mmCIF file of C-alpha atoms in Angstrom:
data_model
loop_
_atom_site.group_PDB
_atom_site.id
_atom_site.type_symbol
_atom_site.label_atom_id
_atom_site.label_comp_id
_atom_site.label_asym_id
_atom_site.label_seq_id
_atom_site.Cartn_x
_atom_site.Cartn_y
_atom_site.Cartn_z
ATOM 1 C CA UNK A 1380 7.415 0.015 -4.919
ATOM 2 C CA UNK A 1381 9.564 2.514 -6.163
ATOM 3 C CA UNK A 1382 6.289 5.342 -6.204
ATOM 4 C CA UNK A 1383 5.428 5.248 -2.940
ATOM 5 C CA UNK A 1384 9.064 5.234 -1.805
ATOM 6 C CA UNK A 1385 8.928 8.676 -3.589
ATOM 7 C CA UNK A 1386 6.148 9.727 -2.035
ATOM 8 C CA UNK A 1387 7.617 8.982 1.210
ATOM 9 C CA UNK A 1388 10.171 10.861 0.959
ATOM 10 C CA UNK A 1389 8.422 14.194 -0.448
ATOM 11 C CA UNK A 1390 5.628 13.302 2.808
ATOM 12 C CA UNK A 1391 2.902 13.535 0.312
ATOM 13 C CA UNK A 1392 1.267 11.133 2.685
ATOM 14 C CA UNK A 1393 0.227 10.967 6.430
ATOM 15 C CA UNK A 1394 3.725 9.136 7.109
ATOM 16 C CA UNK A 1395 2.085 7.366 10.604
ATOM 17 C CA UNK A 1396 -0.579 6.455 8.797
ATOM 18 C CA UNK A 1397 1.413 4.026 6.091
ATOM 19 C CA UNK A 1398 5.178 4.118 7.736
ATOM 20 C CA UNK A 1399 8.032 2.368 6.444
ATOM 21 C CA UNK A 1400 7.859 -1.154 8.744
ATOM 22 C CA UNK A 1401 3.946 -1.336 7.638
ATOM 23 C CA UNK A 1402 4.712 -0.835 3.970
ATOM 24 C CA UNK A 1403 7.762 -3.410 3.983
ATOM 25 C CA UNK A 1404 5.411 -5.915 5.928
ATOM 26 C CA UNK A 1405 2.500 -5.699 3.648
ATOM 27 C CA UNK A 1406 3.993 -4.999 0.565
ATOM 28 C CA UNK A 1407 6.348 -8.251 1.342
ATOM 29 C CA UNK A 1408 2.653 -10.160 2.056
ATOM 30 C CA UNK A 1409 1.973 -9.095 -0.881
ATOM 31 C CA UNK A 1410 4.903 -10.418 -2.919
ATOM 32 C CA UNK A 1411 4.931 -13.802 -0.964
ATOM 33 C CA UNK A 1412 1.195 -14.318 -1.749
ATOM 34 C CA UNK A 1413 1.993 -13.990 -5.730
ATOM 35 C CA UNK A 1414 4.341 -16.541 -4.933
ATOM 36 C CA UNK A 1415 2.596 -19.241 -3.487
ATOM 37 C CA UNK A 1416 -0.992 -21.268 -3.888
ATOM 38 C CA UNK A 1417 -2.372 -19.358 -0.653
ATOM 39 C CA UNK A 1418 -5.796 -18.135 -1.487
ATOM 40 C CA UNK A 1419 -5.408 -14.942 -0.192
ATOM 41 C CA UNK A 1420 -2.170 -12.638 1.664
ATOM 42 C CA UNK A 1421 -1.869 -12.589 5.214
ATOM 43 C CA UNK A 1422 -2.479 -8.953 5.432
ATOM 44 C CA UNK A 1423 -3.620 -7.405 9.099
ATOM 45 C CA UNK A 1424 -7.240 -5.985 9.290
ATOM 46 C CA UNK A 1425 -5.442 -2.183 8.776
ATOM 47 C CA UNK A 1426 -3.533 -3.857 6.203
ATOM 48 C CA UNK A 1427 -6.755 -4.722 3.990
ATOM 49 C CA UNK A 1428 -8.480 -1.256 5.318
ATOM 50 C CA UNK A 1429 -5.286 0.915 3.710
ATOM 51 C CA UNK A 1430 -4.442 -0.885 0.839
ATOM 52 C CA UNK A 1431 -7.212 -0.027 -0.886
ATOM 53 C CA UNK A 1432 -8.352 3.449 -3.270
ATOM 54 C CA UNK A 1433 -10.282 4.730 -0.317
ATOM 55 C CA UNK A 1434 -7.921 3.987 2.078
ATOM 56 C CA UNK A 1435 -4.881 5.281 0.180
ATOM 57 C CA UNK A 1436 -6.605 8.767 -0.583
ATOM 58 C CA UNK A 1437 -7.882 9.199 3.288
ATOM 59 C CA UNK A 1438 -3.873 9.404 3.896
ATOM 60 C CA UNK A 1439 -2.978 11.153 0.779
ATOM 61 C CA UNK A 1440 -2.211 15.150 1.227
ATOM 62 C CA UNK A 1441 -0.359 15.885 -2.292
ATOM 63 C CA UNK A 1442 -1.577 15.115 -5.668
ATOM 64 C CA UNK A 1443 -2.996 11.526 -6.396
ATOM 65 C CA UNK A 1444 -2.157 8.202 -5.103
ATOM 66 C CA UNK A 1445 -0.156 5.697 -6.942
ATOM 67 C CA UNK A 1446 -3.369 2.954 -6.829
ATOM 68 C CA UNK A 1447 -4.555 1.284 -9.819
ATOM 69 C CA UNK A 1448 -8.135 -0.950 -10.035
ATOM 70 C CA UNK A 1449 -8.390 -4.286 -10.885
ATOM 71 C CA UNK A 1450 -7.720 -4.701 -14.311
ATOM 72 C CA UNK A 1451 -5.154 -1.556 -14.550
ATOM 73 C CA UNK A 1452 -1.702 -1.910 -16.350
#
């Protein structure tokens, strides 16, 4: 996801907090979950705690997160 690669870079996020291995692992659960008939991704418990609005603006130091809500385009 090119927006939080971005935001990476420009550490408008607490970097330990969503590093790059944790962000290619879930975001690649993600992708493989979209894929397949599984019923939900294999995300880790932090996985499901960070990947959400809340958790993305308890990390966020500069401007807004790049989350959308369900239903969003």
């Amino acid at each position: 996801m090119p927006a939080l690669e971005d935001a990476a870079k420009r550490k408008a996020f607490k970097g330990q907090s969503f590093n790059a291995k944790s962000r290619a692992n879930w975001l690649g659960a993600l992708r493989e979950w979209c894929e397949t008939e599984a019923d939900r991704p294999a995300l880790t418990d932090a996985a499901w705690k960070r990947m959400t609005p809340d958790g993305m603006a308890d990390i966020w130091k500069e401007g807004t997160p790049p989350v959308r809500t369900y239903g969003q385009r």
